[in-house]
Coordinates of N, CA and C in Angstrom, one line a residue:
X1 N -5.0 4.0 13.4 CA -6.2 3.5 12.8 C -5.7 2.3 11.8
X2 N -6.4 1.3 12.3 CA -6.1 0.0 10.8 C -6.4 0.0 9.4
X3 N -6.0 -0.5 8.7 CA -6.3 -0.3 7.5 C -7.3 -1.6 7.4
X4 N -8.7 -1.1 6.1 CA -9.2 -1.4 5.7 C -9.1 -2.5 4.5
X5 N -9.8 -4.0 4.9 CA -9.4 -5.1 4.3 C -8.6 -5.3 2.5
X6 N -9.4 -4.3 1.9 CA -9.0 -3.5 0.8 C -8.0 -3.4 0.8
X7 N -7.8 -2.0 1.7 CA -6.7 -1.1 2.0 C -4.9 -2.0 1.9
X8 N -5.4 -3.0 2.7 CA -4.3 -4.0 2.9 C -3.9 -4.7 2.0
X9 N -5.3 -5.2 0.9 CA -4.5 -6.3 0.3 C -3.8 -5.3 -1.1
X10 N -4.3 -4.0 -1.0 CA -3.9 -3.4 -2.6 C -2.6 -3.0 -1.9
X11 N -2.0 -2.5 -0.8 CA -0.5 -2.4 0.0 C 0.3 -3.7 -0.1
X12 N -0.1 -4.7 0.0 CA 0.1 -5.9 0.1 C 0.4 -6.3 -1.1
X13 N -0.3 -6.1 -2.6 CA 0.0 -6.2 -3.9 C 1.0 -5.2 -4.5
X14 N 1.2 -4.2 -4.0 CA 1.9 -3.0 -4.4 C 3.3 -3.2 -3.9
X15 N 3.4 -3.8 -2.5 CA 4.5 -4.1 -2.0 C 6.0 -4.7 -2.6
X16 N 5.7 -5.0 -3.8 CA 6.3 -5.5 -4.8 C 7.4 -5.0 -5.4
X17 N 6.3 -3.3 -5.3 CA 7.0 -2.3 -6.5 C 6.2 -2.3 -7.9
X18 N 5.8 -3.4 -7.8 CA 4.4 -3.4 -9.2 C 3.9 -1.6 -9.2
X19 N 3.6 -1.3 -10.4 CA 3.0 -0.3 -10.9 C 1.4 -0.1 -10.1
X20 N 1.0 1.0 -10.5 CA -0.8 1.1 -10.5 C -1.2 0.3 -11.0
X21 N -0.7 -0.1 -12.1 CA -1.9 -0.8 -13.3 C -1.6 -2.4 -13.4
X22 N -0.2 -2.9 -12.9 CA 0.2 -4.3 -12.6 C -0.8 -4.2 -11.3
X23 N -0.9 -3.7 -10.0 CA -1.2 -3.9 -9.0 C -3.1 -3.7 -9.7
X24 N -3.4 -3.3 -10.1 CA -5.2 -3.1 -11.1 C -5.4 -4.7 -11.7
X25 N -4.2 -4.6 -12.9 CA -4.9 -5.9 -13.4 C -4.5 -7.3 -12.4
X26 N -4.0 -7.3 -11.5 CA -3.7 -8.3 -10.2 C -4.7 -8.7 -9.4
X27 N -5.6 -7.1 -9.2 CA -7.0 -7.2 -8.2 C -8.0 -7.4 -9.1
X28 N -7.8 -7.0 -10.1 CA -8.9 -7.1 -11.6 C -10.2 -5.7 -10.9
X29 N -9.3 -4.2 -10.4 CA -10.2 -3.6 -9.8 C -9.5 -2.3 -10.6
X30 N -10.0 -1.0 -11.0 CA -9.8 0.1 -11.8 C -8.7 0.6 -11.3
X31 N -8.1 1.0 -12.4 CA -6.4 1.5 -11.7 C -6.2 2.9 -10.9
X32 N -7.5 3.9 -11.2 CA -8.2 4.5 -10.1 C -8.6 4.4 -8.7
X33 N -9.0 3.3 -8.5 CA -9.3 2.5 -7.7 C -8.2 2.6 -6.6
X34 N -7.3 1.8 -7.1 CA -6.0 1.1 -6.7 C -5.3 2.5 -6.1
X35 N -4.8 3.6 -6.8 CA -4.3 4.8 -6.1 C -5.1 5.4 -5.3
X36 N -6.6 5.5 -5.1 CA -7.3 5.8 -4.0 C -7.4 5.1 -2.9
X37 N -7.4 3.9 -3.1 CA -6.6 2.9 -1.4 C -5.8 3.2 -1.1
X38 N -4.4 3.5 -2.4 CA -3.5 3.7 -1.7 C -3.3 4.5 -0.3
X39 N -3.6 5.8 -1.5 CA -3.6 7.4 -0.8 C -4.2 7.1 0.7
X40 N -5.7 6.9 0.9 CA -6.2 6.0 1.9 C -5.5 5.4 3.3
X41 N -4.5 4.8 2.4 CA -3.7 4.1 3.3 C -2.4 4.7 4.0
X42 N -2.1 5.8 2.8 CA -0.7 6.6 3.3 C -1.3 7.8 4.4
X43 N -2.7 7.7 4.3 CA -2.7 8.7 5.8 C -3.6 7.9 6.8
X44 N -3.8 6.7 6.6 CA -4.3 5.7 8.1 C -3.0 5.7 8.9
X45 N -1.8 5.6 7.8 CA -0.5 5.0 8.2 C 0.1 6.2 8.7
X46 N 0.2 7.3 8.5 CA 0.5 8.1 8.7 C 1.9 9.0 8.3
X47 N 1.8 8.2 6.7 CA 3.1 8.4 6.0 C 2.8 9.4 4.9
X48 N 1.6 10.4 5.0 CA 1.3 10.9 3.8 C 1.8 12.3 3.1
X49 N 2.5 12.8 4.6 CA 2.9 13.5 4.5 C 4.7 13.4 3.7
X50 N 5.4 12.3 3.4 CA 6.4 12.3 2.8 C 6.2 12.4 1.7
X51 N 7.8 12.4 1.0 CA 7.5 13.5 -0.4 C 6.7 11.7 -1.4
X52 N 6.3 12.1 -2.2 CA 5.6 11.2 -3.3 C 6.4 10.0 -3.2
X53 N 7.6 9.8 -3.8 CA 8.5 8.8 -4.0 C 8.9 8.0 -3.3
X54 N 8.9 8.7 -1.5 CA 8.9 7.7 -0.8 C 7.8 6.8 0.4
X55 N 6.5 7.7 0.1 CA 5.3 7.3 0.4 C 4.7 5.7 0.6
X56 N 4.9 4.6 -0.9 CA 5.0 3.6 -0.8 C 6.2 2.7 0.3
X57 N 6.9 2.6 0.2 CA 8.1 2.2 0.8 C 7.1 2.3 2.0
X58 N 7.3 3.2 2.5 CA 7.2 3.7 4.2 C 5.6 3.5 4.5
X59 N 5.0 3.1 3.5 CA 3.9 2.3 4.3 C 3.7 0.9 4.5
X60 N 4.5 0.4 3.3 CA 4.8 -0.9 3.7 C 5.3 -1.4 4.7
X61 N 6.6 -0.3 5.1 CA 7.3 -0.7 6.4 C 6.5 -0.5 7.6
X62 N 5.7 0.5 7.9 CA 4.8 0.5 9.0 C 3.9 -0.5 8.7
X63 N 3.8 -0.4 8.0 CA 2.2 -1.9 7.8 C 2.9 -3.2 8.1
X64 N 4.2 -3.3 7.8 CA 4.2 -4.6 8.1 C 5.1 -4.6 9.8
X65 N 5.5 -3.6 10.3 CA 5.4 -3.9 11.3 C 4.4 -3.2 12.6
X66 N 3.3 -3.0 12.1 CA 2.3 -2.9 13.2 C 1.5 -4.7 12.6
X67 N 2.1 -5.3 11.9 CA 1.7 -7.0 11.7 C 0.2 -6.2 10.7
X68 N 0.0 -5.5 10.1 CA -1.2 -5.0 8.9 C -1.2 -6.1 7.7
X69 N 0.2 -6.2 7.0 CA 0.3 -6.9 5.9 C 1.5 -8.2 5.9
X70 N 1.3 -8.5 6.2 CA 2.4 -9.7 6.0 C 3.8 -9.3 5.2
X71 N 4.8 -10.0 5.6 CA 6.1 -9.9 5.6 C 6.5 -10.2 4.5
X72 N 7.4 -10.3 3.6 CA 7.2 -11.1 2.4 C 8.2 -12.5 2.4
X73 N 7.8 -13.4 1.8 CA 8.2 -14.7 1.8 C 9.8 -15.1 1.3
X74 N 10.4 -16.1 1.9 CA 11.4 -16.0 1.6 C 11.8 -15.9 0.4
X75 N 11.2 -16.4 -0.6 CA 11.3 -16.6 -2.4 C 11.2 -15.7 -2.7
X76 N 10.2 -14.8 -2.6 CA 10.1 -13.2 -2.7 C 11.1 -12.0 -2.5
X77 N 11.9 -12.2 -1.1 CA 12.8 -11.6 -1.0 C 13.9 -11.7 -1.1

């Protein structure tokens, strides 16, 4: 199942390693908010079942290669 345009871009901001609250004040959307797409997203992706810590990670990786979220730019990386 794809992720939801939301879904993507708060993955997409988080991708970083930014915090809840960096990735909140980034979207300018509640930092509540922001961990409920996440979550959202760690079982569209189908990573939700890994332990907490490495949850992020491994949805970035699947999101960016089912082409979900863009790759990050060379400056970035």
């Amino acid at each position: 199942m794809p992720l939801t345009p939301r879904q993507a871009e708060v993955l997409t901001a988080a991708a970083s390693g930014a915090t809840l609250a960096e990735v909140a004040a980034q979207l300018g959307t509640p930092r509540e908010q922001v961990s409920s797409r996440l979550s959202e997203a760690y079982k569209r992706l189908g990573v939700d079942w890994r332990p907490r810590g490495q949850r992020r990670a491994a949805a970035v990786r699947v999101a960016r290669e089912r082409g979900l979220i863009p790759a990050p730019t060379k400056e970035a990386a």
